[in-house]
C-alpha cells in the first residue's frame, strides 16, 4: 500500500482540480450569449476558487499539525502503521513501526519550498529487503563487530556474520531495522515512540533488552531522537539512526557538492575490513579534516589510505566534547537549495558515510535510482567494534542501569 500523499501533494492536487474545473466552466460558456460578461464573472469565480483552495490547502497543513496515522500493511501478522509528524511550518517527518524506519523528511529550502530530503521508498514493501538500511534504526550494535565475536565476563558470544566476517548493524534476521516495533504517538507533543523487546540470545546477543526510540518534531524544525534501553544481563549496545540525506532532495544527484563540518579532532582509522585498528588519529593534515566547512567532493578520491580502504568517507569521528551533554557534532550545507542540517548528540562519536556502497541497485521514490554517493549518513554512535577494544569507551549495559542517548537533527536554510 502506498504511503498517503504528503500535504504539499494534497495542495497541488486541489490546485489542479480547481484549474480543471475552471477550464470546464470556460468551455461550457463558450457558445452562450453575454459570453464575455459571463466568462469574466466565471474567471473571477475561478480565481476565487483557486485562492480559496490555496488558503484551504495552507490551512490543511496547519490543521494537520500533530501526528497522523495510516495503516500501511502488515509484517509477521502485525499491523504496520505510518506516523506522520507535522509542525505548523508544514515540516513533515514520516516513520513506521517496521524497523522504526524514517521514510520521509520534508523541509523547506531558502525560498520556503518543501522537499523530501530522505532516501527511501513509497511503500512499506519497498523496504523489504533494505540492504542499505535506508532510514532505519540500527542495532543492537550499530556498525561493525569484528569476526562476529566478542567476549564478555569470560564468555565468548558468536553473532551472525553479514559483512565479510564482521557483524554489521546487529545481525541478519532480527536486527532492529528488520523487526516490527510497537508504535505509539506521544501525548502533548508531535512525536512517536517505538518500543521493542529483543529477547535473550536474539542475533547472538545476551540479555532481554528493552529498547525505546522516540522521534519528536519541534516547532524549531528539529527532529529529536531519544534512545533508552534496559537489560537483564550485561550486553553491548550501540543504537543509531541510518537515514540517508540529500539536502538538494532525494534522488537529486550525488552529495559531492554538500559542504560538511565535523566537530572532531580525531577519528578511528580502519583496516581493510573497516574495523578500527585501535589508533585514535588526528584529522589534521588528512582529507578527514572537516574542522572548517569543506565540500564532500573536494578530497573524497584522494589516495589517502583511509579513503581508499573505505571507498570514500565511511569513518567514525570522535566528537570534541566538554562533558557528556548534547554537543554540536556536524553541520552540512547544500548550496543550491540553501538547506542546512545540524547534528548534536550526547554520543561520543559520529559515523560520516557518503553512500559509497550505493550502486544503483536500489530504486527508491518516484523511480529514483540511488547511485554511488547519492546520500550521506551521519550516524551518532559509540566507536565501532568497542566490545573488542577495552580501551574504547564502554558499550556494555548492565542490569539495573538505563542506557540513554539523544540526537538532534536540526533543519534550516540560508
Ligand atoms: C556503514 C557502511 C555500510 C552502510 C550500510 C554504514 O553505517 O558505515 O560501511 O556500508 O552502513 O550498511
GROMACS .gro file of C-alpha atoms and ligand atoms in nm:
model
  426
    1UNK     CA    1   0.000   0.000   0.000
    2UNK     CA    2   0.134   0.342  -0.096
    3UNK     CA    3   0.201   0.593   0.177
    4UNK     CA    4  -0.066   0.867   0.163
    5UNK     CA    5   0.027   1.180  -0.031
    6UNK     CA    6   0.207   1.445   0.167
    7UNK     CA    7   0.049   1.783   0.249
    8UNK     CA    8   0.221   1.955  -0.048
    9UNK     CA    9   0.091   1.692  -0.289
   10UNK     CA   10  -0.258   1.727  -0.143
   11UNK     CA   11  -0.238   2.101  -0.207
   12UNK     CA   12  -0.111   2.058  -0.565
   13UNK     CA   13  -0.396   1.811  -0.626
   14UNK     CA   14  -0.651   2.066  -0.504
   15UNK     CA   15  -0.500   2.335  -0.729
   16UNK     CA   16  -0.505   2.102  -1.031
   17UNK     CA   17  -0.869   2.017  -0.965
   18UNK     CA   18  -0.960   2.384  -0.937
   19UNK     CA   19  -0.787   2.462  -1.267
   20UNK     CA   20  -0.959   2.174  -1.448
   21UNK     CA   21  -1.295   2.283  -1.313
   22UNK     CA   22  -1.215   2.633  -1.438
   23UNK     CA   23  -1.143   2.507  -1.791
   24UNK     CA   24  -1.466   2.305  -1.797
   25UNK     CA   25  -1.662   2.615  -1.694
   26UNK     CA   26  -1.499   2.818  -1.971
   27UNK     CA   27  -1.577   2.556  -2.239
   28UNK     CA   28  -1.935   2.532  -2.127
   29UNK     CA   29  -1.995   2.905  -2.157
   30UNK     CA   30  -1.822   2.931  -2.496
   31UNK     CA   31  -2.136   2.950  -2.714
   32UNK     CA   32  -2.384   3.122  -2.492
   33UNK     CA   33  -2.492   3.486  -2.519
   34UNK     CA   34  -2.349   3.751  -2.289
   35UNK     CA   35  -2.036   3.546  -2.338
   36UNK     CA   36  -1.769   3.795  -2.244
   37UNK     CA   37  -1.955   3.922  -1.937
   38UNK     CA   38  -2.020   3.571  -1.815
   39UNK     CA   39  -1.670   3.447  -1.875
   40UNK     CA   40  -1.534   3.750  -1.689
   41UNK     CA   41  -1.757   3.658  -1.398
   42UNK     CA   42  -1.653   3.296  -1.426
   43UNK     CA   43  -1.288   3.391  -1.441
   44UNK     CA   44  -1.322   3.587  -1.121
   45UNK     CA   45  -1.508   3.289  -0.973
   46UNK     CA   46  -1.222   3.058  -1.080
   47UNK     CA   47  -0.968   3.291  -0.926
   48UNK     CA   48  -1.177   3.292  -0.607
   49UNK     CA   49  -1.190   2.909  -0.610
   50UNK     CA   50  -0.815   2.882  -0.662
   51UNK     CA   51  -0.741   3.136  -0.391
   52UNK     CA   52  -0.983   2.953  -0.162
   53UNK     CA   53  -0.817   2.619  -0.242
   54UNK     CA   54  -0.471   2.763  -0.177
   55UNK     CA   55  -0.585   2.910   0.153
   56UNK     CA   56  -0.763   2.586   0.239
   57UNK     CA   57  -0.451   2.393   0.132
   58UNK     CA   58  -0.241   2.612   0.359
   59UNK     CA   59  -0.495   2.565   0.634
   60UNK     CA   60  -0.475   2.188   0.582
   61UNK     CA   61  -0.103   2.199   0.656
   62UNK     CA   62  -0.182   2.397   0.970
   63UNK     CA   63  -0.474   2.191   1.082
   64UNK     CA   64  -0.288   1.863   1.032
   65UNK     CA   65  -0.005   1.979   1.261
   66UNK     CA   66   0.036   1.690   1.502
   67UNK     CA   67   0.053   1.317   1.439
   68UNK     CA   68  -0.145   1.134   1.172
   69UNK     CA   69  -0.158   0.758   1.139
   70UNK     CA   70  -0.207   0.540   0.831
   71UNK     CA   71  -0.214   0.160   0.818
   72UNK     CA   72   0.038   0.057   0.551
   73UNK     CA   73   0.040  -0.323   0.566
   74UNK     CA   74   0.148  -0.598   0.800
   75UNK     CA   75   0.462  -0.796   0.893
   76UNK     CA   76   0.456  -1.130   1.073
   77UNK     CA   77   0.083  -1.080   1.129
   78UNK     CA   78   0.135  -0.745   1.300
   79UNK     CA   79  -0.002  -0.419   1.161
   80UNK     CA   80   0.243  -0.164   1.030
   81UNK     CA   81   0.146   0.199   1.080
   82UNK     CA   82   0.292   0.506   0.920
   83UNK     CA   83   0.313   0.802   1.158
   84UNK     CA   84   0.329   1.146   1.000
   85UNK     CA   85   0.457   1.419   1.230
   86UNK     CA   86   0.380   1.768   1.103
   87UNK     CA   87   0.461   2.102   1.263
   88UNK     CA   88   0.296   2.438   1.196
   89UNK     CA   89   0.560   2.526   0.932
   90UNK     CA   90   0.449   2.226   0.727
   91UNK     CA   91   0.768   2.033   0.805
   92UNK     CA   92   0.694   1.664   0.795
   93UNK     CA   93   0.870   1.356   0.933
   94UNK     CA   94   0.723   1.017   0.846
   95UNK     CA   95   0.822   0.697   1.020
   96UNK     CA   96   0.677   0.349   1.051
   97UNK     CA   97   0.698   0.083   1.319
   98UNK     CA   98   0.863  -0.161   1.076
   99UNK     CA   99   1.233  -0.111   1.156
  100UNK     CA  100   1.148   0.230   1.306
  101UNK     CA  101   1.222   0.348   0.954
  102UNK     CA  102   1.206   0.719   0.873
  103UNK     CA  103   1.052   0.713   0.527
  104UNK     CA  104   1.040   1.087   0.455
  105UNK     CA  105   1.169   1.420   0.584
  106UNK     CA  106   1.014   1.725   0.417
  107UNK     CA  107   1.186   2.052   0.498
  108UNK     CA  108   1.199   2.396   0.331
  109UNK     CA  109   1.479   2.537   0.118
  110UNK     CA  110   1.586   2.903   0.130
  111UNK     CA  111   1.272   3.002  -0.068
  112UNK     CA  112   1.045   2.807   0.162
  113UNK     CA  113   0.998   2.528  -0.093
  114UNK     CA  114   0.943   2.194   0.080
  115UNK     CA  115   1.120   1.882  -0.048
  116UNK     CA  116   1.180   1.533   0.077
  117UNK     CA  117   1.549   1.501   0.164
  118UNK     CA  118   1.548   1.139   0.287
  119UNK     CA  119   1.628   0.850   0.053
  120UNK     CA  120   1.363   0.581   0.077
  121UNK     CA  121   1.060   0.412  -0.075
  122UNK     CA  122   0.691   0.490  -0.129
  123UNK     CA  123   0.560   0.169   0.025
  124UNK     CA  124   0.639  -0.047   0.327
  125UNK     CA  125   0.713  -0.340   0.093
  126UNK     CA  126   0.980  -0.127  -0.078
  127UNK     CA  127   1.187  -0.169   0.238
  128UNK     CA  128   1.182  -0.549   0.224
  129UNK     CA  129   1.467  -0.611   0.188
  130UNK     CA  130   1.655  -0.288   0.264
  131UNK     CA  131   2.025  -0.363   0.205
  132UNK     CA  132   2.149  -0.005   0.255
  133UNK     CA  133   1.947   0.030   0.583
  134UNK     CA  134   1.768   0.336   0.439
  135UNK     CA  135   1.614   0.537   0.725
  136UNK     CA  136   1.626   0.251   0.976
  137UNK     CA  137   1.705   0.222   1.343
  138UNK     CA  138   2.022   0.013   1.358
  139UNK     CA  139   2.115  -0.216   1.647
  140UNK     CA  140   2.159  -0.395   1.878
  141UNK     CA  141   2.507  -0.299   1.772
  142UNK     CA  142   2.522  -0.032   1.502
  143UNK     CA  143   2.835  -0.053   1.283
  144UNK     CA  144   3.077  -0.345   1.292
  145UNK     CA  145   3.185  -0.614   1.535
  146UNK     CA  146   3.498  -0.789   1.409
  147UNK     CA  147   3.463  -1.156   1.316
  148UNK     CA  148   3.113  -1.157   1.470
  149UNK     CA  149   3.264  -1.232   1.810
  150UNK     CA  150   3.316  -1.069   2.147
  151UNK     CA  151   3.395  -1.189   2.498
  152UNK     CA  152   3.208  -1.060   2.800
  153UNK     CA  153   3.257  -1.175   3.160
  154UNK     CA  154   3.465  -1.468   3.036
  155UNK     CA  155   3.209  -1.593   2.785
  156UNK     CA  156   3.254  -1.568   2.408
  157UNK     CA  157   2.948  -1.478   2.204
  158UNK     CA  158   2.913  -1.555   1.832
  159UNK     CA  159   2.695  -1.337   1.614
  160UNK     CA  160   2.574  -1.389   1.258
  161UNK     CA  161   2.828  -1.252   1.009
  162UNK     CA  162   2.682  -1.038   0.733
  163UNK     CA  163   2.969  -0.818   0.616
  164UNK     CA  164   3.255  -1.048   0.520
  165UNK     CA  165   3.344  -1.195   0.857
  166UNK     CA  166   3.201  -0.898   1.051
  167UNK     CA  167   2.862  -0.847   1.206
  168UNK     CA  168   2.723  -0.523   1.067
  169UNK     CA  169   2.430  -0.332   1.223
  170UNK     CA  170   2.320  -0.605   1.461
  171UNK     CA  171   2.290  -0.920   1.255
  172UNK     CA  172   2.087  -1.086   0.987
  173UNK     CA  173   1.727  -1.172   1.065
  174UNK     CA  174   1.613  -0.981   1.368
  175UNK     CA  175   1.834  -0.677   1.375
  176UNK     CA  176   1.647  -0.359   1.475
  177UNK     CA  177   1.596  -0.247   1.114
  178UNK     CA  178   1.401  -0.565   1.028
  179UNK     CA  179   1.166  -0.613   1.321
  180UNK     CA  180   0.822  -0.479   1.399
  181UNK     CA  181   0.826  -0.233   1.686
  182UNK     CA  182   0.529  -0.121   1.897
  183UNK     CA  183   0.439   0.230   1.791
  184UNK     CA  184   0.256   0.490   1.991
  185UNK     CA  185   0.202   0.860   1.927
  186UNK     CA  186   0.339   1.079   2.206
  187UNK     CA  187   0.091   1.275   2.412
  188UNK     CA  188   0.110   1.655   2.427
  189UNK     CA  189   0.386   1.677   2.166
  190UNK     CA  190   0.438   1.593   1.799
  191UNK     CA  191   0.614   1.262   1.824
  192UNK     CA  192   0.602   0.885   1.814
  193UNK     CA  193   0.759   0.623   2.039
  194UNK     CA  194   0.875   0.287   1.909
  195UNK     CA  195   0.945   0.008   2.161
  196UNK     CA  196   1.094  -0.334   2.111
  197UNK     CA  197   1.193  -0.626   2.331
  198UNK     CA  198   1.495  -0.805   2.188
  199UNK     CA  199   1.491  -1.145   2.354
  200UNK     CA  200   1.786  -1.306   2.529
  201UNK     CA  201   2.002  -1.467   2.259
  202UNK     CA  202   1.845  -1.278   1.970
  203UNK     CA  203   2.104  -1.248   1.693
  204UNK     CA  204   2.352  -1.399   1.941
  205UNK     CA  205   2.343  -1.116   2.199
  206UNK     CA  206   2.288  -1.185   2.570
  207UNK     CA  207   2.002  -1.049   2.780
  208UNK     CA  208   1.643  -0.943   2.728
  209UNK     CA  209   1.695  -0.592   2.602
  210UNK     CA  210   1.403  -0.348   2.615
  211UNK     CA  211   1.455  -0.057   2.378
  212UNK     CA  212   1.256   0.259   2.322
  213UNK     CA  213   1.327   0.511   2.048
  214UNK     CA  214   1.122   0.830   2.018
  215UNK     CA  215   1.108   1.073   1.728
  216UNK     CA  216   0.985   1.423   1.816
  217UNK     CA  217   0.937   1.708   1.571
  218UNK     CA  218   0.971   2.053   1.727
  219UNK     CA  219   0.843   2.393   1.615
  220UNK     CA  220   1.210   2.486   1.554
  221UNK     CA  221   1.225   2.224   1.278
  222UNK     CA  222   1.427   1.979   1.482
  223UNK     CA  223   1.393   1.603   1.477
  224UNK     CA  224   1.483   1.494   1.830
  225UNK     CA  225   1.567   1.127   1.873
  226UNK     CA  226   1.578   0.978   2.220
  227UNK     CA  227   1.706   0.629   2.282
  228UNK     CA  228   1.656   0.431   2.602
  229UNK     CA  229   1.736   0.070   2.689
  230UNK     CA  230   1.748  -0.168   2.984
  231UNK     CA  231   1.864  -0.528   3.010
  232UNK     CA  232   1.853  -0.826   3.246
  233UNK     CA  233   2.208  -0.946   3.155
  234UNK     CA  234   2.520  -0.747   3.071
  235UNK     CA  235   2.525  -0.685   2.696
  236UNK     CA  236   2.678  -0.446   2.442
  237UNK     CA  237   2.452  -0.182   2.293
  238UNK     CA  238   2.513   0.073   2.021
  239UNK     CA  239   2.197   0.203   1.860
  240UNK     CA  240   2.175   0.462   1.585
  241UNK     CA  241   1.963   0.607   1.305
  242UNK     CA  242   2.057   0.528   0.947
  243UNK     CA  243   1.883   0.797   0.741
  244UNK     CA  244   2.048   0.890   0.413
  245UNK     CA  245   2.016   1.259   0.333
  246UNK     CA  246   2.045   1.458   0.015
  247UNK     CA  247   1.970   1.817   0.108
  248UNK     CA  248   1.901   1.911  -0.256
  249UNK     CA  249   1.615   1.649  -0.238
  250UNK     CA  250   1.627   1.271  -0.251
  251UNK     CA  251   1.730   1.125  -0.586
  252UNK     CA  252   1.870   1.461  -0.696
  253UNK     CA  253   2.225   1.356  -0.789
  254UNK     CA  254   2.521   1.289  -0.565
  255UNK     CA  255   2.615   1.472  -0.246
  256UNK     CA  256   2.967   1.576  -0.351
  257UNK     CA  257   2.870   1.946  -0.354
  258UNK     CA  258   2.744   1.944   0.003
  259UNK     CA  259   2.970   2.129   0.245
  260UNK     CA  260   3.047   1.945   0.566
  261UNK     CA  261   3.183   2.050   0.902
  262UNK     CA  262   3.253   1.791   1.174
  263UNK     CA  263   3.341   1.880   1.531
  264UNK     CA  264   3.615   1.618   1.563
  265UNK     CA  265   3.991   1.644   1.605
  266UNK     CA  266   4.037   1.268   1.584
  267UNK     CA  267   3.892   0.962   1.413
  268UNK     CA  268   3.934   0.587   1.443
  269UNK     CA  269   4.126   0.461   1.136
  270UNK     CA  270   4.017   0.124   0.999
  271UNK     CA  271   4.179  -0.183   0.846
  272UNK     CA  272   4.074  -0.344   0.517
  273UNK     CA  273   3.767  -0.495   0.685
  274UNK     CA  274   3.664  -0.146   0.806
  275UNK     CA  275   3.739  -0.247   1.165
  276UNK     CA  276   3.912   0.014   1.385
  277UNK     CA  277   4.282  -0.056   1.427
  278UNK     CA  278   4.269   0.088   1.780
  279UNK     CA  279   4.456   0.404   1.688
  280UNK     CA  280   4.293   0.742   1.755
  281UNK     CA  281   4.437   0.950   1.472
  282UNK     CA  282   4.431   1.332   1.448
  283UNK     CA  283   4.239   1.453   1.141
  284UNK     CA  284   4.478   1.746   1.099
  285UNK     CA  285   4.667   1.726   0.772
  286UNK     CA  286   4.441   1.447   0.637
  287UNK     CA  287   4.140   1.458   0.399
  288UNK     CA  288   3.928   1.374   0.704
  289UNK     CA  289   3.978   1.719   0.847
  290UNK     CA  290   3.633   1.880   0.842
  291UNK     CA  291   3.707   2.128   1.118
  292UNK     CA  292   3.612   2.401   0.869
  293UNK     CA  293   3.329   2.356   0.614
  294UNK     CA  294   3.460   2.161   0.315
  295UNK     CA  295   3.295   2.018   0.003
  296UNK     CA  296   3.247   1.641   0.030
  297UNK     CA  297   3.390   1.603  -0.320
  298UNK     CA  298   3.699   1.817  -0.258
  299UNK     CA  299   3.919   1.528  -0.136
  300UNK     CA  300   3.699   1.217  -0.141
  301UNK     CA  301   3.903   1.046  -0.413
  302UNK     CA  302   4.245   1.132  -0.271
  303UNK     CA  303   4.485   0.842  -0.248
  304UNK     CA  304   4.497   0.864   0.133
  305UNK     CA  305   4.489   0.504   0.263
  306UNK     CA  306   4.174   0.553   0.474
  307UNK     CA  307   3.977   0.683   0.176
  308UNK     CA  308   4.096   0.403  -0.049
  309UNK     CA  309   4.009   0.137   0.210
  310UNK     CA  310   3.659   0.273   0.266
  311UNK     CA  311   3.598   0.382  -0.098
  312UNK     CA  312   3.528   0.733   0.028
  313UNK     CA  313   3.417   0.859   0.368
  314UNK     CA  314   3.293   0.585   0.600
  315UNK     CA  315   3.461   0.675   0.926
  316UNK     CA  316   3.398   0.716   1.294
  317UNK     CA  317   3.480   1.069   1.410
  318UNK     CA  318   3.538   1.130   1.780
  319UNK     CA  319   3.333   1.433   1.881
  320UNK     CA  320   3.520   1.710   2.065
  321UNK     CA  321   3.325   1.749   2.382
  322UNK     CA  322   3.332   1.903   2.724
  323UNK     CA  323   3.123   1.682   2.949
  324UNK     CA  324   2.862   1.437   2.833
  325UNK     CA  325   2.574   1.672   2.738
  326UNK     CA  326   2.425   1.749   2.399
  327UNK     CA  327   2.718   1.869   2.185
  328UNK     CA  328   2.742   2.001   1.831
  329UNK     CA  329   2.868   1.715   1.611
  330UNK     CA  330   2.829   1.813   1.246
  331UNK     CA  331   2.677   2.061   1.004
  332UNK     CA  332   2.602   2.011   0.635
  333UNK     CA  333   2.509   2.283   0.386
  334UNK     CA  334   2.380   2.233   0.034
  335UNK     CA  335   2.448   2.548  -0.175
  336UNK     CA  336   2.178   2.521  -0.445
  337UNK     CA  337   1.885   2.480  -0.204
  338UNK     CA  338   2.044   2.656   0.093
  339UNK     CA  339   1.933   2.372   0.320
  340UNK     CA  340   2.135   2.312   0.634
  341UNK     CA  341   2.136   2.008   0.858
  342UNK     CA  342   2.296   2.038   1.200
  343UNK     CA  343   2.352   1.738   1.425
  344UNK     CA  344   2.401   1.748   1.801
  345UNK     CA  345   2.430   1.447   2.023
  346UNK     CA  346   2.514   1.305   2.362
  347UNK     CA  347   2.700   1.018   2.191
  348UNK     CA  348   3.082   1.008   2.185
  349UNK     CA  349   3.117   0.969   1.807
  350UNK     CA  350   2.960   1.002   1.465
  351UNK     CA  351   2.995   0.788   1.153
  352UNK     CA  352   3.016   1.001   0.840
  353UNK     CA  353   2.925   0.774   0.549
  354UNK     CA  354   2.897   0.903   0.192
  355UNK     CA  355   2.691   0.620   0.044
  356UNK     CA  356   2.995   0.471  -0.128
  357UNK     CA  357   2.827   0.133  -0.148
  358UNK     CA  358   2.506   0.260  -0.311
  359UNK     CA  359   2.546   0.115  -0.657
  360UNK     CA  360   2.224   0.187  -0.846
  361UNK     CA  361   2.068  -0.145  -0.749
  362UNK     CA  362   1.806   0.024  -0.530
  363UNK     CA  363   1.527   0.222  -0.694
  364UNK     CA  364   1.356   0.449  -0.447
  365UNK     CA  365   1.083   0.712  -0.452
  366UNK     CA  366   0.947   0.830  -0.789
  367UNK     CA  367   1.165   0.578  -0.970
  368UNK     CA  368   1.482   0.749  -0.850
  369UNK     CA  369   1.782   0.522  -0.882
  370UNK     CA  370   2.013   0.559  -0.584
  371UNK     CA  371   2.363   0.559  -0.725
  372UNK     CA  372   2.702   0.584  -0.561
  373UNK     CA  373   2.721   0.876  -0.317
  374UNK     CA  374   2.360   0.987  -0.375
  375UNK     CA  375   2.312   1.024   0.001
  376UNK     CA  376   2.512   1.070   0.318
  377UNK     CA  377   2.456   0.938   0.670
  378UNK     CA  378   2.554   1.095   0.999
  379UNK     CA  379   2.515   0.812   1.246
  380UNK     CA  380   2.569   0.917   1.607
  381UNK     CA  381   2.719   0.625   1.792
  382UNK     CA  382   2.986   0.464   2.010
  383UNK     CA  383   3.306   0.358   1.837
  384UNK     CA  384   3.273   0.055   1.608
  385UNK     CA  385   3.383  -0.281   1.749
  386UNK     CA  386   3.406  -0.143   2.103
  387UNK     CA  387   3.333  -0.482   2.265
  388UNK     CA  388   3.673  -0.593   2.128
  389UNK     CA  389   3.855  -0.273   2.229
  390UNK     CA  390   3.869  -0.245   2.609
  391UNK     CA  391   4.037   0.096   2.576
  392UNK     CA  392   3.738   0.245   2.384
  393UNK     CA  393   3.451   0.396   2.587
  394UNK     CA  394   3.243   0.103   2.706
  395UNK     CA  395   2.922  -0.005   2.531
  396UNK     CA  396   2.830  -0.260   2.798
  397UNK     CA  397   2.491  -0.207   2.957
  398UNK     CA  398   2.437  -0.383   3.289
  399UNK     CA  399   2.117  -0.489   3.466
  400UNK     CA  400   1.985  -0.205   3.681
  401UNK     CA  401   2.132   0.060   3.450
  402UNK     CA  402   1.945   0.257   3.185
  403UNK     CA  403   2.111   0.340   2.856
  404UNK     CA  404   2.009   0.686   2.737
  405UNK     CA  405   2.118   0.893   2.442
  406UNK     CA  406   1.984   1.187   2.247
  407UNK     CA  407   2.049   1.315   1.898
  408UNK     CA  408   1.902   1.627   1.741
  409UNK     CA  409   1.883   1.682   1.365
  410UNK     CA  410   1.804   2.049   1.310
  411UNK     CA  411   1.688   2.161   0.965
  412UNK     CA  412   1.716   2.518   0.839
  413UNK     CA  413   1.810   2.712   0.525
  414UNK     CA  414   2.024   3.012   0.442
  415LIG     C1  415   2.850   0.171   0.729
  415LIG     C2  416   2.882   0.138   0.587
  415LIG     C3  417   2.777   0.047   0.535
  415LIG     C4  418   2.643   0.114   0.548
  415LIG     C5  419   2.529   0.030   0.501
  415LIG     C6  420   2.718   0.235   0.734
  415LIG     O1  421   2.683   0.261   0.865
  415LIG     O2  422   2.947   0.252   0.787
  415LIG     O3  423   3.008   0.078   0.578
  415LIG     O4  424   2.800   0.012   0.403
  415LIG     O5  425   2.621   0.148   0.681
  415LIG     O6  426   2.527  -0.088   0.565
   0.00000   0.00000   0.00000
